[in-house]
mmCIF file of C-alpha atoms in Angstrom:
data_model
loop_
_atom_site.group_PDB
_atom_site.id
_atom_site.type_symbol
_atom_site.label_atom_id
_atom_site.label_comp_id
_atom_site.label_asym_id
_atom_site.label_seq_id
_atom_site.Cartn_x
_atom_site.Cartn_y
_atom_site.Cartn_z
ATOM 1 C CA MET A 1 88.976 78.720 87.952
ATOM 2 C CA ILE A 2 90.671 76.007 90.011
ATOM 3 C CA ALA A 3 90.905 72.676 88.264
ATOM 4 C CA PRO A 4 88.848 69.939 90.003
ATOM 5 C CA GLU A 5 91.846 67.690 90.535
ATOM 6 C CA PHE A 6 93.676 70.563 92.215
ATOM 7 C CA TYR A 7 91.060 71.594 94.742
ATOM 8 C CA VAL A 8 90.297 67.981 95.675
ATOM 9 C CA GLY A 9 93.874 66.771 95.817
ATOM 10 C CA GLY A 10 95.182 69.934 97.439
ATOM 11 C CA PHE A 11 92.119 70.651 99.539
ATOM 12 C CA ASN A 12 93.940 70.760 102.863
ATOM 13 C CA GLY A 13 96.388 73.356 101.543
ATOM 14 C CA ILE A 14 93.650 75.524 100.068
ATOM 15 C CA SER A 15 91.550 75.214 103.225
ATOM 16 C CA LEU A 16 94.521 76.289 105.329
ATOM 17 C CA ILE A 17 95.093 79.322 103.096
ATOM 18 C CA LEU A 18 91.420 80.294 103.340
ATOM 19 C CA ILE A 19 91.702 80.189 107.132
ATOM 20 C CA ILE A 20 95.111 81.794 107.634
ATOM 21 C CA VAL A 21 95.015 84.632 105.064
ATOM 22 C CA PRO A 22 91.866 86.317 106.473
ATOM 23 C CA ILE A 23 93.273 86.020 110.013
ATOM 24 C CA ILE A 24 96.510 87.672 108.906
ATOM 25 C CA LEU A 25 94.572 90.436 107.124
ATOM 26 C CA VAL A 26 92.468 91.053 110.242
ATOM 27 C CA PHE A 27 95.605 91.457 112.367
ATOM 28 C CA ILE A 28 97.275 93.733 109.807
ATOM 29 C CA VAL A 29 94.268 96.022 109.331
ATOM 30 C CA GLN A 30 93.440 96.116 113.034
ATOM 31 C CA GLY A 31 97.071 96.959 113.748
ATOM 32 C CA MET A 32 96.947 99.783 111.188
ATOM 33 C CA LEU A 33 93.744 101.139 112.695
ATOM 34 C CA ASN A 34 95.039 101.007 116.268
ATOM 35 C CA GLY A 35 98.382 102.440 115.193
ATOM 36 C CA ASN A 36 96.859 105.377 113.323
ATOM 37 C CA TYR A 37 94.340 106.042 116.068
ATOM 38 C CA ASN A 38 97.003 105.979 118.789
ATOM 39 C CA LYS A 39 99.249 108.213 116.680
ATOM 40 C CA TYR A 40 96.716 110.847 115.692
ATOM 41 C CA SER A 41 94.876 110.800 119.015
ATOM 42 C CA LYS A 42 98.037 112.355 120.467
ATOM 43 C CA ILE A 43 98.126 115.246 117.955
ATOM 44 C CA ARG A 44 95.838 118.167 118.836
ATOM 45 C CA ASN A 45 94.008 119.897 116.026
ATOM 46 C CA SER A 46 95.082 123.473 115.403
ATOM 47 C CA ARG A 47 91.700 124.965 116.382
ATOM 48 C CA GLY A 48 91.511 123.118 119.695
ATOM 49 C CA LEU A 49 87.984 121.872 119.007
ATOM 50 C CA THR A 50 86.644 118.669 120.564
ATOM 51 C CA GLY A 51 84.935 115.882 118.684
ATOM 52 C CA TYR A 52 81.614 116.860 120.232
ATOM 53 C CA GLN A 53 81.989 120.519 119.234
ATOM 54 C CA VAL A 54 82.833 119.702 115.624
ATOM 55 C CA ALA A 55 80.024 117.149 115.346
ATOM 56 C CA ARG A 56 77.517 119.655 116.742
ATOM 57 C CA MET A 57 78.750 122.461 114.496
ATOM 58 C CA ILE A 58 78.563 120.323 111.350
ATOM 59 C CA LEU A 59 75.100 118.998 112.210
ATOM 60 C CA ASP A 60 73.777 122.509 112.886
ATOM 61 C CA SER A 61 75.320 123.818 109.662
ATOM 62 C CA LYS A 62 73.385 121.114 107.777
ATOM 63 C CA GLY A 63 70.137 121.902 109.593
ATOM 64 C CA LEU A 64 70.218 118.648 111.576
ATOM 65 C CA HIS A 65 69.458 120.249 114.935
ATOM 66 C CA ASN A 66 67.316 117.260 115.919
ATOM 67 C CA VAL A 67 70.264 114.828 115.918
ATOM 68 C CA GLU A 68 71.457 114.383 119.495
ATOM 69 C CA ILE A 69 75.082 113.682 120.421
ATOM 70 C CA LEU A 70 75.740 111.536 123.471
ATOM 71 C CA GLN A 71 78.853 110.227 125.146
ATOM 72 C CA GLY A 72 79.184 106.454 124.993
ATOM 73 C CA ARG A 73 81.647 104.006 126.483
ATOM 74 C CA GLY A 74 84.768 102.212 125.337
ATOM 75 C CA GLN A 75 87.261 103.049 122.611
ATOM 76 C CA LEU A 76 86.318 103.353 118.940
ATOM 77 C CA SER A 77 82.731 102.443 119.850
ATOM 78 C CA ASP A 78 81.301 105.393 117.941
ATOM 79 C CA TYR A 79 78.121 105.002 115.882
ATOM 80 C CA PHE A 80 75.029 106.729 114.512
ATOM 81 C CA ASP A 81 71.620 105.271 115.412
ATOM 82 C CA PRO A 82 69.106 106.355 112.738
ATOM 83 C CA THR A 83 66.166 104.885 114.669
ATOM 84 C CA LYS A 84 66.748 107.291 117.574
ATOM 85 C CA ASN A 85 68.544 110.046 115.654
ATOM 86 C CA ILE A 86 71.466 109.789 118.059
ATOM 87 C CA ILE A 87 75.213 109.897 117.534
ATOM 88 C CA LYS A 88 77.170 108.185 120.297
ATOM 89 C CA LEU A 89 80.824 109.120 120.592
ATOM 90 C CA SER A 90 83.357 107.280 122.721
ATOM 91 C CA PRO A 91 84.801 109.386 125.593
ATOM 92 C CA ASP A 92 88.124 110.039 123.823
ATOM 93 C CA VAL A 93 86.319 111.249 120.702
ATOM 94 C CA TYR A 94 83.588 113.178 122.532
ATOM 95 C CA ASN A 95 85.997 115.090 124.788
ATOM 96 C CA GLY A 96 89.186 114.847 122.750
ATOM 97 C CA ASP A 97 90.636 117.632 120.620
ATOM 98 C CA SER A 98 92.909 115.414 118.555
ATOM 99 C CA ILE A 99 92.899 114.957 114.783
ATOM 100 C CA ALA A 100 91.626 111.416 115.333
ATOM 101 C CA SER A 101 88.733 112.675 117.470
ATOM 102 C CA LEU A 102 87.610 115.118 114.804
ATOM 103 C CA ALA A 103 87.941 112.527 112.022
ATOM 104 C CA VAL A 104 85.843 109.922 113.844
ATOM 105 C CA ALA A 105 83.215 112.437 114.969
ATOM 106 C CA ALA A 106 82.869 113.867 111.456
ATOM 107 C CA HIS A 107 82.569 110.350 110.029
ATOM 108 C CA GLU A 108 79.571 109.581 112.259
ATOM 109 C CA VAL A 109 78.026 112.909 111.276
ATOM 110 C CA GLY A 110 78.550 111.787 107.678
ATOM 111 C CA HIS A 111 76.211 108.866 108.368
ATOM 112 C CA ALA A 112 73.600 111.219 109.830
ATOM 113 C CA ILE A 113 73.807 113.353 106.680
ATOM 114 C CA GLN A 114 73.393 110.240 104.530
ATOM 115 C CA TYR A 115 70.098 109.420 106.223
ATOM 116 C CA ALA A 116 68.923 113.037 106.091
ATOM 117 C CA THR A 117 69.634 113.247 102.354
ATOM 118 C CA LYS A 118 68.301 109.714 101.675
ATOM 119 C CA TYR A 119 71.552 108.376 100.280
ATOM 120 C CA PRO A 120 70.404 105.669 97.778
ATOM 121 C CA VAL A 121 72.365 102.726 99.203
ATOM 122 C CA ILE A 122 70.629 103.091 102.579
ATOM 123 C CA GLY A 123 67.316 101.799 101.222
ATOM 124 C CA LEU A 124 68.947 98.643 99.844
ATOM 125 C CA ARG A 125 70.895 98.093 103.061
ATOM 126 C CA ASN A 126 67.762 98.426 105.190
ATOM 127 C CA LYS A 127 65.961 95.847 103.037
ATOM 128 C CA ILE A 128 68.794 93.343 103.496
ATOM 129 C CA LEU A 129 69.288 94.094 107.214
ATOM 130 C CA PRO A 130 66.542 91.791 108.641
ATOM 131 C CA LEU A 131 67.760 88.863 106.521
ATOM 132 C CA ALA A 132 71.377 89.568 107.465
ATOM 133 C CA MET A 133 70.540 89.634 111.174
ATOM 134 C CA ALA A 134 68.637 86.350 110.933
ATOM 135 C CA SER A 135 71.470 84.821 108.906
ATOM 136 C CA GLN A 136 74.046 85.942 111.446
ATOM 137 C CA ASN A 137 72.170 84.072 114.181
ATOM 138 C CA LEU A 138 71.377 80.914 112.216
ATOM 139 C CA ALA A 139 74.055 80.441 109.533
ATOM 140 C CA TRP A 140 76.656 78.538 111.519
ATOM 141 C CA ALA A 141 74.031 76.462 113.353
ATOM 142 C CA ALA A 142 72.732 75.265 109.975
ATOM 143 C CA ILE A 143 76.267 74.660 108.710
ATOM 144 C CA PHE A 144 77.358 72.588 111.712
ATOM 145 C CA MET A 145 74.146 70.564 111.683
ATOM 146 C CA GLY A 146 74.574 69.964 107.956
ATOM 147 C CA LEU A 147 78.167 68.811 108.402
ATOM 148 C CA ILE A 148 77.447 66.541 111.371
ATOM 149 C CA PHE A 149 74.027 65.108 110.540
ATOM 150 C CA GLY A 150 73.868 65.524 106.767
ATOM 151 C CA LYS A 151 74.955 61.977 105.831
ATOM 152 C CA GLY A 152 74.909 62.739 102.128
ATOM 153 C CA ASN A 153 72.062 65.228 102.281
ATOM 154 C CA TYR A 154 73.618 68.671 102.381
ATOM 155 C CA THR A 155 70.443 70.745 102.307
ATOM 156 C CA LEU A 156 71.145 72.330 105.702
ATOM 157 C CA LEU A 157 74.733 72.987 104.707
ATOM 158 C CA TYR A 158 73.642 74.738 101.527
ATOM 159 C CA ILE A 159 71.124 76.779 103.512
ATOM 160 C CA GLY A 160 73.909 77.835 105.879
ATOM 161 C CA ILE A 161 76.157 78.786 102.962
ATOM 162 C CA GLY A 162 73.282 80.775 101.488
ATOM 163 C CA MET A 163 72.912 82.640 104.784
ATOM 164 C CA LEU A 164 76.626 83.461 104.751
ATOM 165 C CA CYS A 165 76.148 84.845 101.245
ATOM 166 C CA VAL A 166 73.344 87.080 102.552
ATOM 167 C CA MET A 167 75.673 88.319 105.284
ATOM 168 C CA MET A 168 78.380 88.965 102.701
ATOM 169 C CA LEU A 169 75.914 90.888 100.505
ATOM 170 C CA PHE A 170 75.061 93.061 103.501
ATOM 171 C CA GLN A 171 78.772 93.662 104.135
ATOM 172 C CA VAL A 172 79.334 94.579 100.479
ATOM 173 C CA VAL A 173 76.419 97.033 100.500
ATOM 174 C CA THR A 174 77.800 98.571 103.707
ATOM 175 C CA LEU A 175 81.130 99.407 102.033
ATOM 176 C CA PRO A 176 79.923 102.401 99.960
ATOM 177 C CA LEU A 177 78.150 103.774 103.048
ATOM 178 C CA GLU A 178 81.366 103.735 105.044
ATOM 179 C CA PHE A 179 83.552 105.149 102.292
ATOM 180 C CA ASN A 180 80.975 107.825 101.478
ATOM 181 C CA ALA A 181 80.679 108.866 105.139
ATOM 182 C CA SER A 182 84.458 109.246 105.314
ATOM 183 C CA SER A 183 84.523 111.188 102.043
ATOM 184 C CA ARG A 184 81.837 113.567 103.317
ATOM 185 C CA ALA A 185 83.676 113.980 106.616
ATOM 186 C CA LEU A 186 87.007 114.836 105.006
ATOM 187 C CA LYS A 187 85.420 117.279 102.572
ATOM 188 C CA ILE A 188 83.616 119.129 105.374
ATOM 189 C CA LEU A 189 86.643 119.147 107.671
ATOM 190 C CA GLU A 190 88.757 120.680 104.910
ATOM 191 C CA GLU A 191 86.297 123.058 103.230
ATOM 192 C CA ASP A 192 84.898 124.434 106.487
ATOM 193 C CA HIS A 193 88.414 124.763 107.922
ATOM 194 C CA TYR A 194 87.969 122.515 110.941
ATOM 195 C CA LEU A 195 91.344 121.046 109.975
ATOM 196 C CA THR A 196 94.248 122.690 108.199
ATOM 197 C CA TYR A 197 95.632 121.585 104.841
ATOM 198 C CA GLU A 198 98.417 119.717 106.663
ATOM 199 C CA GLU A 199 96.030 117.992 109.069
ATOM 200 C CA VAL A 200 93.568 116.613 106.484
ATOM 201 C CA PRO A 201 95.883 113.834 105.145
ATOM 202 C CA LYS A 202 96.356 112.597 108.723
ATOM 203 C CA ALA A 203 92.606 112.420 109.223
ATOM 204 C CA LYS A 204 92.321 110.625 105.869
ATOM 205 C CA ARG A 205 94.805 107.949 106.922
ATOM 206 C CA MET A 206 92.840 107.446 110.127
ATOM 207 C CA LEU A 207 89.515 107.030 108.308
ATOM 208 C CA ASN A 208 90.946 104.868 105.524
ATOM 209 C CA SER A 209 92.358 102.381 108.012
ATOM 210 C CA ALA A 210 88.941 102.225 109.712
ATOM 211 C CA ALA A 211 87.211 101.618 106.361
ATOM 212 C CA MET A 212 89.583 98.761 105.563
ATOM 213 C CA THR A 213 88.162 96.763 108.477
ATOM 214 C CA TYR A 214 84.915 96.520 106.490
ATOM 215 C CA VAL A 215 86.801 95.361 103.388
ATOM 216 C CA VAL A 216 88.516 92.635 105.389
ATOM 217 C CA ALA A 217 85.146 91.533 106.805
ATOM 218 C CA VAL A 218 83.935 90.903 103.222
ATOM 219 C CA ILE A 219 87.111 88.974 102.367
ATOM 220 C CA THR A 220 86.786 86.862 105.521
ATOM 221 C CA THR A 221 83.176 85.907 104.783
ATOM 222 C CA LEU A 222 84.030 85.151 101.140
ATOM 223 C CA ALA A 223 86.853 82.855 102.266
ATOM 224 C CA GLN A 224 84.440 81.011 104.564
ATOM 225 C CA VAL A 225 81.930 80.542 101.739
ATOM 226 C CA ILE A 226 84.590 79.213 99.341
ATOM 227 C CA ARG A 227 85.959 76.841 101.983
ATOM 228 C CA LEU A 228 82.507 75.427 102.763
ATOM 229 C CA VAL A 229 81.737 74.972 99.040
ATOM 230 C CA LEU A 230 85.002 73.052 98.626
ATOM 231 C CA ILE A 231 84.168 70.869 101.636
ATOM 232 C CA THR A 232 80.766 70.058 100.132
ATOM 233 C CA GLN A 233 82.220 69.271 96.721
ATOM 234 C CA GLN A 234 84.896 67.048 98.243
ATOM 235 C CA ARG A 235 82.287 65.080 100.206
ATOM 236 C CA ASN A 236 80.176 64.667 97.099
#
């Protein structure tokens, strides 16, 4: 625990660290993700299968014939929509036959399997989701109003910090979903021989770098919460 005289006297330094470190982490992790994606999107998988083909084959092998696969837009914009039972794959993943394409496509299928098998964390995440969405829209409005108009009454500021904590809880609960989807994807890609023994570690590096973006999101929100708490304590 930081001693009171330290976080008050050295507040500016701590505040700067809480701003700069998350920014640096975001750049590092995003650079790793882009680097791995660009690297492994240039290496064809040995079977010459596209992301769409692998996603369809895995879904059918799991009896999920009702899950539709559509081509979306943009790069790394892939997602599974449980409300419509649709997987949307970016053009490079949908049509691509690279190791990266197969890794990303299998990861999204992993999410579809989670919902089909009622993976326990999903229920908790869905309960938090409405609160997290409301908090995302209102948190910073409450915080800014609390800072500007509070005048000694920090109720709005505390409400905003509470909303950030709800968002952080949602991000924390999302972590096991992402890591589990990647774990399922890698296991299927290896055991069902969509990728060779030599190709699996490359797919793993690709998926791990993607998962780290969610870890950094938690760290960033935590840093914001700590910084706002320190601001409130300093004003008090």
